[in-house]
Amino acid sequence: MSEPLMVLKKPSYPLIKPLLSYLERYERISKVSIFYDDLLRFAGSINLYDKNGEDTLWTRVYYGEFDREEIDLNLKKIYSLLHSDGNNDIIQYLNVDAIDFCTFGNSKPFRVKVRNILNDNYVHFYIKKADASRIYGLELEDILSPDKINFLVFGNTLIEEHIVGIPGDIFMETLLHTSTETEKSQIAKEFVKFNERCMIRLLGDMRSYNYVIVPIHDFDQVVYRIRAIDFDQQCYEGNFKVYRPQFFKENYPMIELIKEKLEDRSVIQYKDEERAILAKRIHSAETRITKLLNIMCHDTISTVENLNQLKMELYRYTNDMKFKNAKSMGHIMFATFEFITRNFKNTNLI
């Protein structure tokens, strides 16, 4: 049996002042004064089960009357900040239907369900303890991925919007085998691109339950996208394989699909396409990325052992001395982005 790629639980890293200043500059600071610890004051809870009677690892929490009134109001204000630029006129039409708590994973999030009472539409968002690695991951996702993501920070609290989609593990168990052959080819292509994107931006731990499959109906076909939903493992692990979803056993069905549906030259083509797209995004957002990585260079978001392991593995993978000389995870990210953009500048693609 192969050794697990990840063994130890990742610690949480505090947000340093330059990072908070960056977040304020780009309007990521919440104007609503609610803390993660406020939600821990629940008076009771019950376990939540799915339609098959399986434990979801979430519990629905309840608050005393006084706490609930204050918490509900602040959660409605957060909804307004996330979805309508803080317009409090809509608060009267909102209802907090549920607050759920999960003790599984590093972030131990609260999941909040807010419903518009006029039309019964609802959205979810999450409240977690802020962690510097996750913040860098969210920012890089917003800048470099095909999809935007909305989040806010208040002190040591992170507010994250819900990312809609079918969890990868559930999709593989229930829907992959019923997909058409054309759809399977398209899913295989998307996983190659997703794998490349995660590797380049060093987003780790993309096991099947940490990303979602998003089906999009387009004329007479369904087009699939793959989106990360967990950003806890941004630039932390020392093992380079952790940043390549292909090496997780949970993604084995996807790897088999790629072997079945794609020729080697197609895989290479899709990798090159994704690198070219990323190089263009890095180039177009150069100022913002430089500000973010300069902060990361002076921040601690991993251990010395992990840093030394990762930089040497990347050096052996690329033969680029900038990896070998990196003094922080921020320097590794700089070297990665320079390596990508330099290669595509040489081919006149950016």
Coordinates of C-alpha atoms in Angstrom, one line a residue:
M1 CA 0.0 0.0 0.0
S2 CA 1.4 3.4 -0.9
E3 CA 2.1 6.0 1.7
P4 CA -0.4 8.8 2.2
L5 CA 0.6 12.1 0.6
M6 CA -0.5 14.1 3.6
V7 CA 0.0 13.0 7.2
L8 CA 0.0 15.9 9.7
K9 CA -2.8 18.4 10.2
K10 CA -2.0 21.8 8.9
P11 CA -1.8 24.6 11.5
S12 CA -3.6 27.9 11.1
Y13 CA -1.5 31.0 10.4
P14 CA -2.5 34.5 11.5
L15 CA -3.0 37.4 9.1
I16 CA -0.2 39.9 9.2
K17 CA -0.7 43.6 8.9
P18 CA 0.5 44.0 5.3
L19 CA -2.0 41.3 4.2
L20 CA -4.8 43.0 6.0
S21 CA -3.9 46.3 4.3
Y22 CA -3.9 44.5 1.0
L23 CA -7.4 43.1 1.7
E24 CA -8.6 46.5 2.6
R25 CA -7.2 48.0 -0.6
Y26 CA -9.2 45.5 -2.6
E27 CA -12.4 45.8 -0.5
R28 CA -12.1 42.4 1.2
I29 CA -12.7 43.7 4.7
S30 CA -16.2 43.3 6.2
K31 CA -18.0 46.3 7.6
V32 CA -20.1 43.9 9.8
S33 CA -18.7 43.2 13.2
I34 CA -19.2 39.5 13.6
F35 CA -16.6 37.0 14.8
Y36 CA -16.3 33.3 14.3
D37 CA -16.3 32.9 18.1
D38 CA -19.7 34.6 18.3
L39 CA -21.2 31.6 16.5
L40 CA -19.7 29.2 18.9
R41 CA -22.1 30.4 21.6
F42 CA -24.8 28.0 20.5
A43 CA -27.1 26.6 23.1
G44 CA -27.7 23.2 21.5
S45 CA -27.4 21.2 18.3
I46 CA -28.7 18.1 16.4
N47 CA -26.9 15.9 13.9
L48 CA -27.8 16.3 10.2
Y49 CA -28.4 13.2 8.0
D50 CA -28.7 13.0 4.2
K51 CA -31.6 11.4 2.4
N52 CA -30.0 7.9 2.8
G53 CA -29.7 8.3 6.5
E54 CA -26.0 8.8 6.5
D55 CA -24.3 11.2 8.9
T56 CA -23.3 14.4 7.0
L57 CA -20.8 15.4 9.8
W58 CA -22.8 18.7 10.1
T59 CA -24.8 19.6 13.1
R60 CA -27.6 22.2 13.1
V61 CA -27.0 24.7 16.0
Y62 CA -29.5 26.8 18.0
Y63 CA -29.0 29.9 20.0
G64 CA -30.6 31.6 23.0
E65 CA -33.2 34.3 22.1
F66 CA -30.9 37.2 22.8
D67 CA -27.9 35.8 21.0
R68 CA -30.1 34.7 18.0
E69 CA -31.5 38.2 17.4
E70 CA -28.0 39.8 17.3
I71 CA -26.5 37.0 15.2
D72 CA -29.4 36.9 12.7
L73 CA -29.1 40.7 12.1
N74 CA -25.4 40.5 11.5
L75 CA -25.7 37.5 9.2
K76 CA -28.3 39.3 7.1
K77 CA -25.9 42.3 6.8
I78 CA -23.1 39.9 5.7
Y79 CA -25.4 38.6 3.0
S80 CA -26.1 42.1 1.9
L81 CA -22.3 42.9 1.7
L82 CA -21.6 39.7 -0.3
H83 CA -24.5 40.1 -2.8
S84 CA -25.7 43.7 -2.9
D85 CA -22.8 46.0 -1.8
G86 CA -24.1 46.4 1.7
N87 CA -27.6 47.8 0.9
N88 CA -29.5 47.2 4.2
D89 CA -32.9 48.0 2.6
I90 CA -33.1 44.3 1.7
I91 CA -32.7 43.0 5.3
Q92 CA -36.4 43.2 6.0
Y93 CA -36.9 40.6 3.2
L94 CA -34.3 38.1 4.5
N95 CA -34.6 35.2 6.9
V96 CA -31.8 33.1 8.4
D97 CA -33.2 29.6 7.9
A98 CA -30.4 27.6 9.3
I99 CA -26.9 27.7 10.8
D100 CA -24.9 24.5 10.6
F101 CA -21.5 23.6 12.2
C102 CA -19.0 21.1 10.9
T103 CA -16.1 19.7 13.1
F104 CA -14.6 17.8 10.1
G105 CA -11.5 19.3 8.5
N106 CA -9.2 22.1 9.5
S107 CA -11.5 25.2 9.3
K108 CA -14.5 23.9 11.3
P109 CA -16.8 26.1 9.4
F110 CA -20.3 27.4 10.0
R111 CA -22.7 27.2 7.0
V112 CA -25.4 29.8 6.9
K113 CA -28.6 29.5 4.9
V114 CA -30.3 32.9 4.1
R115 CA -33.6 33.0 2.3
N116 CA -35.4 35.8 0.5
I117 CA -39.0 35.6 1.9
L118 CA -40.4 37.3 -1.2
N119 CA -39.5 34.5 -3.6
D120 CA -38.1 31.7 -1.4
N121 CA -34.7 31.8 -3.2
Y122 CA -31.8 31.1 -0.8
V123 CA -28.0 31.2 -0.7
H124 CA -25.4 29.7 1.6
F125 CA -22.2 31.2 2.8
Y126 CA -19.6 30.0 5.3
I127 CA -18.0 31.6 8.4
K128 CA -14.5 30.2 9.4
K129 CA -11.5 31.2 11.3
A130 CA -9.3 33.3 9.1
D131 CA -6.0 31.6 8.0
A132 CA -3.3 33.2 5.9
S133 CA -2.8 30.2 3.7
R134 CA -6.5 30.1 2.8
I135 CA -6.6 33.9 2.2
Y136 CA -3.7 33.6 -0.3
G137 CA -5.5 30.7 -1.9
L138 CA -8.8 32.5 -2.3
E139 CA -7.0 35.6 -3.8
L140 CA -5.1 33.5 -6.3
E141 CA -8.3 31.6 -7.2
D142 CA -10.1 34.9 -7.8
I143 CA -7.2 36.3 -10.0
L144 CA -6.1 33.2 -11.9
S145 CA -9.0 30.8 -12.2
P146 CA -11.8 31.0 -14.8
D147 CA -14.3 31.8 -12.0
K148 CA -14.5 34.7 -9.5
I149 CA -14.9 34.1 -5.8
N150 CA -16.3 36.4 -3.2
F151 CA -15.0 36.5 0.4
L152 CA -14.7 39.0 3.3
V153 CA -12.4 39.2 6.4
F154 CA -13.2 40.7 9.7
G155 CA -10.4 40.4 12.3
N156 CA -9.7 36.6 12.7
T157 CA -12.9 35.7 10.9
L158 CA -13.3 34.7 7.2
I159 CA -16.6 34.8 5.3
E160 CA -16.7 32.8 2.1
E161 CA -19.5 32.5 -0.4
H162 CA -20.8 29.1 -1.3
I163 CA -19.5 27.6 -4.6
V164 CA -22.2 25.8 -6.4
G165 CA -21.6 22.4 -8.0
I166 CA -21.6 18.6 -7.5
P167 CA -18.9 17.4 -5.1
G168 CA -16.3 15.4 -7.1
D169 CA -16.7 12.2 -5.0
I170 CA -20.5 12.2 -5.4
F171 CA -20.3 12.9 -9.1
M172 CA -17.9 10.0 -9.6
E173 CA -20.1 7.7 -7.6
T174 CA -23.5 8.6 -9.1
L175 CA -23.2 10.4 -12.4
L176 CA -19.9 9.7 -14.2
H177 CA -21.0 6.3 -15.4
T178 CA -24.2 7.6 -16.9
S179 CA -22.5 10.4 -18.8
T180 CA -22.3 10.1 -22.6
E181 CA -19.0 9.2 -24.2
T182 CA -18.7 12.8 -25.5
E183 CA -19.3 14.1 -22.0
K184 CA -16.7 11.8 -20.5
S185 CA -14.1 13.1 -23.0
Q186 CA -15.0 16.6 -22.0
I187 CA -14.7 15.8 -18.3
A188 CA -11.3 14.2 -18.9
K189 CA -10.1 17.3 -20.7
E190 CA -11.3 19.5 -17.8
F191 CA -9.6 17.4 -15.2
V192 CA -6.3 17.7 -17.1
K193 CA -6.7 21.5 -17.1
F194 CA -7.7 21.5 -13.5
N195 CA -4.7 19.4 -12.5
E196 CA -2.4 21.7 -14.4
R197 CA -3.9 24.8 -12.8
C198 CA -3.6 23.5 -9.3
M199 CA 0.0 22.4 -9.9
I200 CA 1.1 25.8 -11.2
R201 CA -0.5 27.9 -8.5
L202 CA 0.5 25.3 -5.8
L203 CA -3.0 24.6 -4.5
G204 CA -2.8 21.4 -2.6
D205 CA -5.1 18.6 -1.4
M206 CA -7.5 18.5 -4.3
R207 CA -9.0 15.2 -3.3
S208 CA -12.4 14.5 -4.9
Y209 CA -14.4 16.1 -2.0
N210 CA -12.4 19.3 -2.2
Y211 CA -13.6 20.3 -5.7
V212 CA -17.0 20.4 -7.5
I213 CA -18.1 19.5 -11.0
V214 CA -20.3 22.2 -12.5
P215 CA -22.5 21.1 -15.4
I216 CA -23.4 23.9 -17.8
H217 CA -26.1 23.5 -20.5
D218 CA -24.9 24.9 -23.8
F219 CA -27.3 24.4 -26.8
D220 CA -27.5 20.7 -27.4
Q221 CA -24.7 19.6 -25.0
V222 CA -23.6 19.8 -21.4
V223 CA -20.2 21.4 -20.7
Y224 CA -18.5 20.5 -17.5
R225 CA -16.2 22.8 -15.4
I226 CA -14.2 21.8 -12.3
R227 CA -13.8 24.2 -9.4
A228 CA -11.8 24.0 -6.2
I229 CA -13.8 24.6 -3.1
D230 CA -11.1 24.2 -0.4
F231 CA -8.2 26.6 -0.3
D232 CA -6.6 25.5 3.0
Q233 CA -3.6 23.9 1.4
Q234 CA -2.2 26.9 -0.5
C235 CA 1.6 26.7 -0.4
Y236 CA 1.9 24.6 2.7
E237 CA 3.0 21.0 2.0
G238 CA 6.6 20.1 1.0
N239 CA 5.6 17.2 -1.2
F240 CA 5.1 18.4 -4.8
K241 CA 2.7 15.6 -5.5
V242 CA 0.2 17.2 -3.0
Y243 CA -0.3 20.0 -5.6
R244 CA -1.1 17.6 -8.4
P245 CA -4.7 16.1 -8.0
Q246 CA -3.7 13.2 -10.3
F247 CA -1.8 11.6 -7.4
F248 CA -4.7 11.3 -4.9
K249 CA -6.3 7.8 -4.9
E250 CA -9.7 9.5 -4.5
N251 CA -9.2 10.8 -8.1
Y252 CA -8.4 7.4 -9.6
P253 CA -11.7 7.3 -11.6
M254 CA -10.7 10.6 -13.3
I255 CA -7.2 9.3 -14.2
E256 CA -8.7 6.1 -15.7
L257 CA -11.1 8.3 -17.7
I258 CA -8.2 10.3 -19.1
K259 CA -6.3 7.1 -20.0
E260 CA -9.4 5.8 -21.7
K261 CA -10.5 9.0 -23.6
L262 CA -7.4 11.1 -24.3
E263 CA -4.3 10.4 -26.3
D264 CA -1.0 11.5 -24.9
R265 CA -0.7 14.3 -27.5
S266 CA -4.2 15.6 -26.4
V267 CA -3.1 15.7 -22.8
I268 CA 0.0 17.7 -23.7
Q269 CA -2.1 20.0 -25.8
Y270 CA -4.6 20.7 -23.0
K271 CA -1.7 21.3 -20.5
D272 CA -0.2 23.8 -22.9
E273 CA -3.5 25.5 -23.4
E274 CA -4.0 25.9 -19.6
R275 CA -0.4 27.2 -19.1
A276 CA -1.0 29.8 -21.9
I277 CA -4.2 30.9 -20.3
L278 CA -2.6 31.2 -16.9
A279 CA 0.4 33.1 -18.4
K280 CA -2.0 35.6 -19.9
R281 CA -3.9 36.1 -16.6
I282 CA -0.6 36.5 -14.7
H283 CA 0.5 39.1 -17.2
S284 CA -2.8 41.0 -17.1
A285 CA -3.0 41.1 -13.3
E286 CA 0.8 41.6 -12.8
T287 CA 0.5 44.6 -10.4
R288 CA -2.0 42.9 -8.1
I289 CA -0.2 39.6 -8.1
T290 CA 3.1 41.3 -7.4
K291 CA 1.6 43.1 -4.4
L292 CA 0.2 39.8 -3.0
L293 CA 3.4 37.8 -3.5
N294 CA 5.6 40.5 -2.0
I295 CA 3.5 40.2 1.1
M296 CA 3.7 36.4 1.0
C297 CA 7.5 36.6 0.7
H298 CA 7.6 38.1 4.2
D299 CA 4.9 35.9 5.7
T300 CA 5.2 32.5 7.3
I301 CA 2.6 30.0 5.9
S302 CA 4.5 26.8 6.2
T303 CA 7.4 25.1 8.0
V304 CA 11.1 25.4 7.1
E305 CA 11.1 21.6 6.4
N306 CA 8.3 21.9 3.9
L307 CA 9.8 24.9 2.2
N308 CA 13.2 23.2 1.7
Q309 CA 11.6 20.0 0.4
L310 CA 9.3 21.8 -2.0
K311 CA 11.8 24.1 -3.5
M312 CA 14.2 21.3 -4.2
E313 CA 11.5 19.1 -5.7
L314 CA 10.5 22.0 -8.0
Y315 CA 14.2 22.7 -8.8
R316 CA 14.6 19.1 -9.9
Y317 CA 11.3 19.3 -11.9
T318 CA 12.2 22.5 -13.8
N319 CA 16.0 22.9 -13.4
D320 CA 15.3 26.6 -12.6
M321 CA 17.8 27.9 -10.0
K322 CA 15.2 30.4 -8.7
F323 CA 13.4 27.6 -7.0
K324 CA 16.6 26.3 -5.4
N325 CA 17.3 29.8 -4.0
A326 CA 13.8 30.6 -2.8
K327 CA 13.7 31.8 0.8
S328 CA 9.9 31.6 1.4
M329 CA 6.7 30.2 -0.2
G330 CA 6.2 33.6 -1.7
H331 CA 9.5 33.4 -3.5
I332 CA 8.5 29.9 -4.8
M333 CA 5.3 31.4 -6.2
F334 CA 7.2 34.2 -7.8
A335 CA 9.6 31.7 -9.4
T336 CA 6.6 29.6 -10.6
F337 CA 4.8 32.5 -12.2
E338 CA 8.1 33.8 -13.8
F339 CA 8.8 30.4 -15.2
I340 CA 5.3 30.1 -16.8
T341 CA 5.3 33.7 -18.2
R342 CA 8.9 33.4 -19.4
N343 CA 8.2 30.3 -21.4
F344 CA 5.1 31.7 -23.1
K345 CA 6.7 35.1 -23.8
N346 CA 9.4 33.1 -25.7
T347 CA 6.6 31.7 -27.9
N348 CA 4.9 35.1 -28.4
L349 CA 1.7 33.9 -26.8
I350 CA 1.6 36.9 -24.4

